PDB file of C-alpha atoms in Angstrom:
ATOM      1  CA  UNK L   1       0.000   0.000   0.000  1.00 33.00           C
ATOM      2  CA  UNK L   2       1.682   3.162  -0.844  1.00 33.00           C
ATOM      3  CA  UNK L   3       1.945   6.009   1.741  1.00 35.00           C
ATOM      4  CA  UNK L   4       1.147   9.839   0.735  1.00 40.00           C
ATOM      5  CA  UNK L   5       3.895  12.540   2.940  1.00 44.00           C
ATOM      6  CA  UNK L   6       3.232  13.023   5.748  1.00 50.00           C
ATOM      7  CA  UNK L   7      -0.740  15.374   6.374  1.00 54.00           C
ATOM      8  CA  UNK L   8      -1.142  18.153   7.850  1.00 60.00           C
ATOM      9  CA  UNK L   9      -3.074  17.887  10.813  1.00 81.00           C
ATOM     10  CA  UNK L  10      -6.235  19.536   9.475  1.00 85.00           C
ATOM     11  CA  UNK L  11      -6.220  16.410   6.462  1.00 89.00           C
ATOM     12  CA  UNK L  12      -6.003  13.961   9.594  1.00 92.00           C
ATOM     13  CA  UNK L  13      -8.835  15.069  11.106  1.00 94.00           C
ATOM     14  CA  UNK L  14     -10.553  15.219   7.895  1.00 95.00           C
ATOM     15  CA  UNK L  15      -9.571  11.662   7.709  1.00 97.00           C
ATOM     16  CA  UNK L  16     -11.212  10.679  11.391  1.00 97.00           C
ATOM     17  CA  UNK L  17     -14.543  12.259  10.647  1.00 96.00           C
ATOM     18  CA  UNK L  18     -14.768  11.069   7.472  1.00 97.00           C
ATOM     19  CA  UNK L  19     -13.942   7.465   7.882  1.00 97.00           C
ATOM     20  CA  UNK L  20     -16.524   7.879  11.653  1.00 97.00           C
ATOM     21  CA  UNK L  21     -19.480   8.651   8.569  1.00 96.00           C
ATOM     22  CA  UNK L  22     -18.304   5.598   7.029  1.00 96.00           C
ATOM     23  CA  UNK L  23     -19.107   3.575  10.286  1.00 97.00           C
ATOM     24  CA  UNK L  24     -21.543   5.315  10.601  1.00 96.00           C
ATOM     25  CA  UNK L  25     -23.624   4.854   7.235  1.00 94.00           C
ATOM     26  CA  UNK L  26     -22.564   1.064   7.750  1.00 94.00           C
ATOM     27  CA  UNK L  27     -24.231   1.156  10.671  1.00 95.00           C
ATOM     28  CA  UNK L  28     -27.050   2.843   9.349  1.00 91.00           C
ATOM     29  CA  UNK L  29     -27.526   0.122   7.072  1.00 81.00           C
ATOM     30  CA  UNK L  30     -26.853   1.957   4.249  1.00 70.00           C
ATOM     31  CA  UNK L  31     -27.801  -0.503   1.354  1.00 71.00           C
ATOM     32  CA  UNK L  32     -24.455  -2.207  -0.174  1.00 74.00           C
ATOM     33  CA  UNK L  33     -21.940   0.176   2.013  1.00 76.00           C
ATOM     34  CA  UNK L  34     -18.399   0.325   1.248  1.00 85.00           C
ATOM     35  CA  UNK L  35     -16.188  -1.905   3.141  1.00 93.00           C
ATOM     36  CA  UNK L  36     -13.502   0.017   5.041  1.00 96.00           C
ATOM     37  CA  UNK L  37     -10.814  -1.714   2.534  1.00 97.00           C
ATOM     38  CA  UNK L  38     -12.669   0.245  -0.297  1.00 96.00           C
ATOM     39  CA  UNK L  39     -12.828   3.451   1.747  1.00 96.00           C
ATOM     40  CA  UNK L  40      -9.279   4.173   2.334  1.00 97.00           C
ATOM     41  CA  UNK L  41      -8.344   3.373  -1.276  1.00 97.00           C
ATOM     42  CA  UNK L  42     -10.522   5.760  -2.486  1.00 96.00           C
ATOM     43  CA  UNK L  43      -8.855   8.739   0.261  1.00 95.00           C
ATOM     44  CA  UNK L  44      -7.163  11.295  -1.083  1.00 93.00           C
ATOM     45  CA  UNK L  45      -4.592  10.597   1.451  1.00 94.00           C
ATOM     46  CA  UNK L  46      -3.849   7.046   2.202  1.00 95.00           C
ATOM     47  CA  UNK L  47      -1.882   7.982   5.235  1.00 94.00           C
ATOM     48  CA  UNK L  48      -4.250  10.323   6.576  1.00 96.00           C
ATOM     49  CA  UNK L  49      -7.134   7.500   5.996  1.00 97.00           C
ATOM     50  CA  UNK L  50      -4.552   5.270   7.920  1.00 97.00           C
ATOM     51  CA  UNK L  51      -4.044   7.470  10.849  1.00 96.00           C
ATOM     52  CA  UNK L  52      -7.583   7.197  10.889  1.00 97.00           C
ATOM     53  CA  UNK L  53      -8.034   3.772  11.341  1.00 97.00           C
ATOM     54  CA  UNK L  54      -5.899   3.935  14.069  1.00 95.00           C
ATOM     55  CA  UNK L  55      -7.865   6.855  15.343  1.00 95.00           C
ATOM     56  CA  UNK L  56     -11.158   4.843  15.730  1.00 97.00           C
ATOM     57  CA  UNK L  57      -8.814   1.943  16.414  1.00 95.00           C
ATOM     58  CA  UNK L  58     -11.791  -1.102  17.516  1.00 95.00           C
ATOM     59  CA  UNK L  59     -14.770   1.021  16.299  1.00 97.00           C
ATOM     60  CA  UNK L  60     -13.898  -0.045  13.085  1.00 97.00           C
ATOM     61  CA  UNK L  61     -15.106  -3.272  14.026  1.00 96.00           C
ATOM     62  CA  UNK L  62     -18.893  -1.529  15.405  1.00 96.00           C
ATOM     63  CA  UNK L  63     -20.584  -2.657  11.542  1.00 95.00           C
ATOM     64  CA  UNK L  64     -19.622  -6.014  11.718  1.00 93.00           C
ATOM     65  CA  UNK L  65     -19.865  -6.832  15.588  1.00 93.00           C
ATOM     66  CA  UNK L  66     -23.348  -4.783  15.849  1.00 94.00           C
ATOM     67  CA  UNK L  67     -25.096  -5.180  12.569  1.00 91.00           C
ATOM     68  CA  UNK L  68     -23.326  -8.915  11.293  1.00 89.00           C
ATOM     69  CA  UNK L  69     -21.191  -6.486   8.325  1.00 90.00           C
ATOM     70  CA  UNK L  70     -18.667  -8.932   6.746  1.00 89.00           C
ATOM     71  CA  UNK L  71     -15.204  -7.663   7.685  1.00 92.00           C
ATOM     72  CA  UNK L  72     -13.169  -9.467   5.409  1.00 92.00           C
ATOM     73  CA  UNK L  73      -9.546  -9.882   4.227  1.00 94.00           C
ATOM     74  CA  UNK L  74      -9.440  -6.608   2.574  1.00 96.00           C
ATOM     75  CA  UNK L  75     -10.655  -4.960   5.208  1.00 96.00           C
ATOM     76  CA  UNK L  76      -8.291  -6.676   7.930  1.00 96.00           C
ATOM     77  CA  UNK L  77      -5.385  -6.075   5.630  1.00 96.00           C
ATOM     78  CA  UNK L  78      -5.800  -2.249   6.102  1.00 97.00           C
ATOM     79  CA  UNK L  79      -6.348  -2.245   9.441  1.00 97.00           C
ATOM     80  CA  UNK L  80      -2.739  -4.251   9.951  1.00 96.00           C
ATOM     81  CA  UNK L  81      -1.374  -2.146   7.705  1.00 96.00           C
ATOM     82  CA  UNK L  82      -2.863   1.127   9.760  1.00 96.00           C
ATOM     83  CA  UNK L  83      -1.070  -0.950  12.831  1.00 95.00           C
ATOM     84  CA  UNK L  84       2.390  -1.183  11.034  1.00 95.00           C
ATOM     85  CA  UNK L  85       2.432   2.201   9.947  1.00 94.00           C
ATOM     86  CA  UNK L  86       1.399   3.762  12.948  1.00 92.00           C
ATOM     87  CA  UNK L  87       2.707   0.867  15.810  1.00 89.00           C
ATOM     88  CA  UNK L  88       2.511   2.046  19.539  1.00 82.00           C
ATOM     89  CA  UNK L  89       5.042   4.143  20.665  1.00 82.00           C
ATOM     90  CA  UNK L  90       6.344   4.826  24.655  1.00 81.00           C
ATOM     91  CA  UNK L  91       5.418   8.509  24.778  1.00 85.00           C
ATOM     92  CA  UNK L  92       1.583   7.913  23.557  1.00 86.00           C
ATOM     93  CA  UNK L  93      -1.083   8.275  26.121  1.00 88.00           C
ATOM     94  CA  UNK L  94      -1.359   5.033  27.647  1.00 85.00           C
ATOM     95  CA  UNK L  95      -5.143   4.747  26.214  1.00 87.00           C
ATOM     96  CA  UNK L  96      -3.916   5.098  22.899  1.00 87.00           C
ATOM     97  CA  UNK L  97      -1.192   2.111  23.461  1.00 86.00           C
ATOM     98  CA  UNK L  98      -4.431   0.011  25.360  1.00 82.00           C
ATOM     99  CA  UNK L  99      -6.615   0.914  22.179  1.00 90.00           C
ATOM    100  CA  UNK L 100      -4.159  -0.317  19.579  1.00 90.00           C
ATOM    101  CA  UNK L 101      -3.710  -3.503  21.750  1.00 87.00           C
ATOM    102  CA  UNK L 102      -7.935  -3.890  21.177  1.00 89.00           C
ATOM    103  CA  UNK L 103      -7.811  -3.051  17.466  1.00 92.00           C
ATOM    104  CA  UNK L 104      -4.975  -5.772  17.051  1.00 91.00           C
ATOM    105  CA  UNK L 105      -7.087  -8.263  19.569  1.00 89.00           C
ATOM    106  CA  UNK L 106      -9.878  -7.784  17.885  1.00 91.00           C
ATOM    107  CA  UNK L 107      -8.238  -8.088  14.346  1.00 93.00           C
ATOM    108  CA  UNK L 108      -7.115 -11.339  15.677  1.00 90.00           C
ATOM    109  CA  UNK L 109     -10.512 -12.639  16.197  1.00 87.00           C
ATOM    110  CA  UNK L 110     -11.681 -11.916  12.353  1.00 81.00           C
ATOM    111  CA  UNK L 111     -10.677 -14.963  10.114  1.00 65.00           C
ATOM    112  CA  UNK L 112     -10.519 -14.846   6.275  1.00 59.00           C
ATOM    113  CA  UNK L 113     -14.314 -15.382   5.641  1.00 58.00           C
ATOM    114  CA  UNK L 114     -15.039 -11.928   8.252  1.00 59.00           C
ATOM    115  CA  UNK L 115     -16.464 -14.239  10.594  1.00 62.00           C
ATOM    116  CA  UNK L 116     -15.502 -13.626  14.408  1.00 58.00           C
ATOM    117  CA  UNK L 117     -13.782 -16.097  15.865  1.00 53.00           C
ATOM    118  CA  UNK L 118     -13.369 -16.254  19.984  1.00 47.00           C
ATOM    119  CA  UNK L 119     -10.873 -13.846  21.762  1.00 45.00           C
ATOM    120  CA  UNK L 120     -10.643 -10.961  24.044  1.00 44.00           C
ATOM    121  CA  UNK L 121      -9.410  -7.946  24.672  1.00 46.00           C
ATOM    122  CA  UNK L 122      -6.517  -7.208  26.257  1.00 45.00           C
ATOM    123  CA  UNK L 123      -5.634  -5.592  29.300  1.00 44.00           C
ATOM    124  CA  UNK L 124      -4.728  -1.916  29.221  1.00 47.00           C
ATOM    125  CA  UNK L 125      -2.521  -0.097  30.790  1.00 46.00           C
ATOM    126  CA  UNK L 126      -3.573   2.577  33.106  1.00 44.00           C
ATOM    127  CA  UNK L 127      -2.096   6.486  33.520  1.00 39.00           C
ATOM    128  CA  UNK L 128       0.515   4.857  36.384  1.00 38.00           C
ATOM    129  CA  UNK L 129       1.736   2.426  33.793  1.00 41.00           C
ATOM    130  CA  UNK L 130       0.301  -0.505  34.967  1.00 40.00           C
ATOM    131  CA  UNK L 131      -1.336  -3.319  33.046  1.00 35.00           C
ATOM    132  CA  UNK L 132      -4.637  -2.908  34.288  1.00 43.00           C
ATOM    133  CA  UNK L 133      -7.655  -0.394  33.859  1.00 46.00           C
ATOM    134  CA  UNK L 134      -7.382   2.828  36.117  1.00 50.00           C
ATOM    135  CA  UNK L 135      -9.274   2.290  39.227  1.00 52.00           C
ATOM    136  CA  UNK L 136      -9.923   5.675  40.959  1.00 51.00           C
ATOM    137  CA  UNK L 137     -12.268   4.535  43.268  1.00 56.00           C
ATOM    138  CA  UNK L 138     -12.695   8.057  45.583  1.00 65.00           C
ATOM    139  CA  UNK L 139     -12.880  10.065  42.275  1.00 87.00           C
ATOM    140  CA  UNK L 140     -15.666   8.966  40.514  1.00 92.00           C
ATOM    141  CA  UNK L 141     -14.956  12.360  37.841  1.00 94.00           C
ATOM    142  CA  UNK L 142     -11.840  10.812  37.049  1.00 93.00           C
ATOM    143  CA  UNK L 143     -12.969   7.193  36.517  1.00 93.00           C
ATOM    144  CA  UNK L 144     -15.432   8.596  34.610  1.00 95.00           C
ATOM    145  CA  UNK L 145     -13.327  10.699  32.038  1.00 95.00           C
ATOM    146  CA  UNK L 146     -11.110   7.773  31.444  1.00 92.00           C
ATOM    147  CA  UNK L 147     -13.944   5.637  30.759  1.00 94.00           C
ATOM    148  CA  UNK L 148     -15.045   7.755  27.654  1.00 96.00           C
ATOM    149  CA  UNK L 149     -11.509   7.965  26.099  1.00 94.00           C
ATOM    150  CA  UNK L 150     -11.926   3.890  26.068  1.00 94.00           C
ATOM    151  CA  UNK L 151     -15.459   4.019  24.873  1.00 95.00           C
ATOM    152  CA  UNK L 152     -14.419   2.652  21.629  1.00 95.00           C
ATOM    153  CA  UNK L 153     -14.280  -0.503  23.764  1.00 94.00           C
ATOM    154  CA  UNK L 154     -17.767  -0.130  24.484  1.00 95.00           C
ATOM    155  CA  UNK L 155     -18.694  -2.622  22.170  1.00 94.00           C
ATOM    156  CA  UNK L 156     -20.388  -6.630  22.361  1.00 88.00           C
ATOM    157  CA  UNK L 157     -17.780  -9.086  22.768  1.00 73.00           C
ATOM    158  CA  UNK L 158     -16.009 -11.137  25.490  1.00 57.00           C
ATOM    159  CA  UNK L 159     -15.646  -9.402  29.050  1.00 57.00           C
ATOM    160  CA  UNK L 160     -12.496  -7.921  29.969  1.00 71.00           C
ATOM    161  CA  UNK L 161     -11.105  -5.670  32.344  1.00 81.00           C
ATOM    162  CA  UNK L 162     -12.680  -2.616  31.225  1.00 87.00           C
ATOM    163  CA  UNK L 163     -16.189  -3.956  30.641  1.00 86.00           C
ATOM    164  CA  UNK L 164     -16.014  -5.390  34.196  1.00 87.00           C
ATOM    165  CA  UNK L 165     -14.880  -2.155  35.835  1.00 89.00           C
ATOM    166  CA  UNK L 166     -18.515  -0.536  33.803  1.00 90.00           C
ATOM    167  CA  UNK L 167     -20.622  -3.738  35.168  1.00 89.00           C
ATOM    168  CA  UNK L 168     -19.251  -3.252  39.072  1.00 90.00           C
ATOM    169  CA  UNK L 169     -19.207   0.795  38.756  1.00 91.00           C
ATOM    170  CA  UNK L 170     -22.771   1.452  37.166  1.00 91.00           C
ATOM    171  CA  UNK L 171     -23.645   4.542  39.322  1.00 91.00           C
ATOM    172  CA  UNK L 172     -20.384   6.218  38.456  1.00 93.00           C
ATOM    173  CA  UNK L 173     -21.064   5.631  34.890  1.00 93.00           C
ATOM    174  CA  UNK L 174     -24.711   7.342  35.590  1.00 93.00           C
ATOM    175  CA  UNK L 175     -22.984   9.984  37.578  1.00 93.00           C
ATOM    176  CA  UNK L 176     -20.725  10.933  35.128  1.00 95.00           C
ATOM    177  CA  UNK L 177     -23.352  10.537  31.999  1.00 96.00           C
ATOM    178  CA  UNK L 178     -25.426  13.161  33.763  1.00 95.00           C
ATOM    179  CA  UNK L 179     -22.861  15.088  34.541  1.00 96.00           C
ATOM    180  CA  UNK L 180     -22.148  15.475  31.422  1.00 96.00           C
ATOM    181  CA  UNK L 181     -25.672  15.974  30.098  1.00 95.00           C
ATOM    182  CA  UNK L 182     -25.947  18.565  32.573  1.00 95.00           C
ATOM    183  CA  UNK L 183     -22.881  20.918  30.853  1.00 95.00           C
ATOM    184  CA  UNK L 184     -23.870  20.133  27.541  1.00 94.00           C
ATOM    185  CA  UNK L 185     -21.087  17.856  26.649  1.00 96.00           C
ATOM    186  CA  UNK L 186     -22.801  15.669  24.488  1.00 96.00           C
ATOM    187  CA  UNK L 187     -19.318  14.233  23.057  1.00 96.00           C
ATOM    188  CA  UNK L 188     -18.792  12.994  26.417  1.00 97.00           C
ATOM    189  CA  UNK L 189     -22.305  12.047  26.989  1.00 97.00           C
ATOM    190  CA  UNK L 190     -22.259  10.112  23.917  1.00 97.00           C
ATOM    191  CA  UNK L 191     -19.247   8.076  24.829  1.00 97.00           C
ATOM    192  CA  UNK L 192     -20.083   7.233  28.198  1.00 97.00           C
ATOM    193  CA  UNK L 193     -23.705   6.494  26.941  1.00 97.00           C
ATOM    194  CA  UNK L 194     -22.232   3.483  25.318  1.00 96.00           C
ATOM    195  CA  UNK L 195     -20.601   2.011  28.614  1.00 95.00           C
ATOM    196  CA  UNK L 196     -24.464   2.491  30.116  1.00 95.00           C
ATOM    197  CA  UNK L 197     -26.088   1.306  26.930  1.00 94.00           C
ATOM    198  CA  UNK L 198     -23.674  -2.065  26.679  1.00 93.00           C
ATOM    199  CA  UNK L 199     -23.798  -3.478  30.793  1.00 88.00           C
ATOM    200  CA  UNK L 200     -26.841  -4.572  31.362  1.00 76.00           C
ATOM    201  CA  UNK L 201     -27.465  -3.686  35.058  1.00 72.00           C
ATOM    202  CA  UNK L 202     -26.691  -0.106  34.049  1.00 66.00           C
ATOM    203  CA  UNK L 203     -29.608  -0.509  31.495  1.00 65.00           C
ATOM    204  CA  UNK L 204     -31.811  -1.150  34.161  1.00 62.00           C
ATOM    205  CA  UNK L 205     -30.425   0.877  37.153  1.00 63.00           C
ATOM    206  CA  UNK L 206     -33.301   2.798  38.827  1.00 66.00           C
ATOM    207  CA  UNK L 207     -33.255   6.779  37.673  1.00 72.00           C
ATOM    208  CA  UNK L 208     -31.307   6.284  34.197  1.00 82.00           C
ATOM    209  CA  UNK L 209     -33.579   6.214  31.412  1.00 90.00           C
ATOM    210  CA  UNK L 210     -30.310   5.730  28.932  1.00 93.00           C
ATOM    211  CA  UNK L 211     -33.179   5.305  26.176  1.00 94.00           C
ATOM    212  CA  UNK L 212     -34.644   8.681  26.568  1.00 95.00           C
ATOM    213  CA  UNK L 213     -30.686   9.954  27.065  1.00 95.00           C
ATOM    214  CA  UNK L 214     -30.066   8.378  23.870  1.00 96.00           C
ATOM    215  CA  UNK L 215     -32.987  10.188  22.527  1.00 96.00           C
ATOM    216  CA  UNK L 216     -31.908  13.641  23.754  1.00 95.00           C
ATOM    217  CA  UNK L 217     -28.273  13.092  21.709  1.00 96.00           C
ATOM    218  CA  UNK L 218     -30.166  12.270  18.511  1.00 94.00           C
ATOM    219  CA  UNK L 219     -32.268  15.245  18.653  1.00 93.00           C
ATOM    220  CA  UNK L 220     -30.503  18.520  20.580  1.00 89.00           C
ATOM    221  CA  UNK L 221     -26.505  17.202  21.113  1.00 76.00           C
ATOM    222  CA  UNK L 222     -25.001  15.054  18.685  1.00 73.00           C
ATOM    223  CA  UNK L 223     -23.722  17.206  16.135  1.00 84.00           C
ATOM    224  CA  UNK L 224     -19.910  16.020  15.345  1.00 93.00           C
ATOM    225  CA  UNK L 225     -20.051  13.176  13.161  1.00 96.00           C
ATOM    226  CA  UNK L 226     -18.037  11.060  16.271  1.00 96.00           C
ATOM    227  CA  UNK L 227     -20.965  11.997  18.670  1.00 96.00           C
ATOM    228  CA  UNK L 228     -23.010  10.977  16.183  1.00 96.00           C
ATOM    229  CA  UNK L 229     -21.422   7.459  15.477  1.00 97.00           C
ATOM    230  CA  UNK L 230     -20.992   6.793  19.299  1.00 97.00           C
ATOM    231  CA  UNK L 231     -25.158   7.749  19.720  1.00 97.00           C
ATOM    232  CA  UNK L 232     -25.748   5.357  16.838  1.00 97.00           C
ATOM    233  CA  UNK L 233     -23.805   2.721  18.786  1.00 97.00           C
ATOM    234  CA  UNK L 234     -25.096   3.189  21.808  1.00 97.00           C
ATOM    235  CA  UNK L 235     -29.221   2.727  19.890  1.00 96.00           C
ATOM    236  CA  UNK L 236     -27.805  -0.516  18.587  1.00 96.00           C
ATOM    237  CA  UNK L 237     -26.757  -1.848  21.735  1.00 95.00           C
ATOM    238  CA  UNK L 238     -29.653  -0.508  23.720  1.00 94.00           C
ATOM    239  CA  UNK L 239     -31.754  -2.559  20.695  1.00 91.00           C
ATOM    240  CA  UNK L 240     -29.864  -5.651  21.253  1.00 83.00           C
ATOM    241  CA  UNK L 241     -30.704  -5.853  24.732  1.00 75.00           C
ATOM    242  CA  UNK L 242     -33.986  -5.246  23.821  1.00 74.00           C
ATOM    243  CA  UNK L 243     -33.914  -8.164  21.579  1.00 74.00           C
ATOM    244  CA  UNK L 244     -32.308 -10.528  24.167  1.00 69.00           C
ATOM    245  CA  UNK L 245     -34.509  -9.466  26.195  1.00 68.00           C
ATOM    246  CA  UNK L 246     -37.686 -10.315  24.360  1.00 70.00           C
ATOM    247  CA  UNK L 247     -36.414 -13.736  23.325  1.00 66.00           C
ATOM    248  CA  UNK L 248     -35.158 -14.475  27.121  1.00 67.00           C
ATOM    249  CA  UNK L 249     -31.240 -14.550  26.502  1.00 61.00           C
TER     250      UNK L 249
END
């Protein structure tokens, strides 16, 4: 795959929304949508629509592990190749090292045919540099924040460490969605909507009608076509509880 010179940053960003409305039409259901393979060879700038891949890092994966989109070789070629051009490095944030580990976890779980296979996610490391999830158990503000910078875990698959944290920490998740809410930081809101959306007990925890949040994003606060991706998500994983639910799974 060749590489264009290096973007400015303007062209990256370009490249994140962009490639976030191609998840998003996907999940849309768009008829016939693009893969992602076919969407970065038709960028302008292939590295840009690489950076961007690492950007979104596992939401890349939200079509095909929310809506049954095949992900196939193509696809899973360009998202290694988004890896090698852009590996982890020591000085990144250690969310953005945790969410490459996902994307290649979760790349690993995609065979040939773009059917998943089993796996997990990996552990992340936390702001201390450990291998686990931050637990900040008296600041519920901070456990909160990092929670939406890993929402593009928020997403159906095996448990791990992060999904756990959501399941035992449900009223800090509420806390911090209405928080949120309440300041009119509907990116925020959207992101943490998903960790309430995806754990079931949070779904269900008395006072959060996440539906009726979701509902507010659609119509008054998702705007940026990210906030608008992560409300989609969260709709689609509010529906598949739903559906679970209705056929007693």
């Amino acid at each position: 795959m060749s590489h264009a010179g290096f973007a400015p940053p303007a062209d990256y960003a370009a490249a994140v929304d962009s490639l976030a409305g191609h998840v998003l039409d996907a999940l849309r259901n768009v008829k016939n949508p693009p893969g992602l393979a076919v969407h970065v060879a038709r960028a302008a700038d292939t590295q840009a629509a690489l950076a961007a891949v690492r950007v979104l890092g596992p939401d890349v994966f939200a079509p095909a592990l929310l809506t049954g989109i095949p992900f196939g070789p193509a696809d899973r070629e360009v998202v290694a190749e988004a890896l090698r051009v852009f590996p982890p490095s020591s000085g990144d944030p250690p969310e953005v090292i945790g969410l490459g580990r996902a994307t290649a976890t979760l790349l690993a779980r995609y065979d040939g045919t773009g059917a998943a296979a089993r796996g997990g996610i990996v552990a992340l490391p936390d702001p201390a540099g450990g291998s686990g999830p931050v637990e900040t158990e008296g600041d519920w503000r901070a456990w909160a924040l990092w929670m939406a910078r890993l929402s593009p875990l928020a997403l159906p698959g095996p448990a791990d460490g992060v999904s756990e944290q959501a399941a035992r920490r449900t009223l800090d998740l509420s806390r911090g969605l209405t928080r949120s809410m309440l300041r009119r930081d509907y990116p925020t809101a959207a992101r943490l909507a998903r960790w309430v959306a995806l754990v079931p007990s949070a779904v269900t925890a008395p006072g959060m009608d996440i539906a009726a949040v979701v509902t507010h994003l659609e119509l008054c606060g998702a705007t940026g076509v990210r906030t608008v991706m992560n409300t989609a998500i969260a709709r689609l994983l509010i529906a598949g509880h739903q559906e679970r639910k209705e056929h007693g799974t």
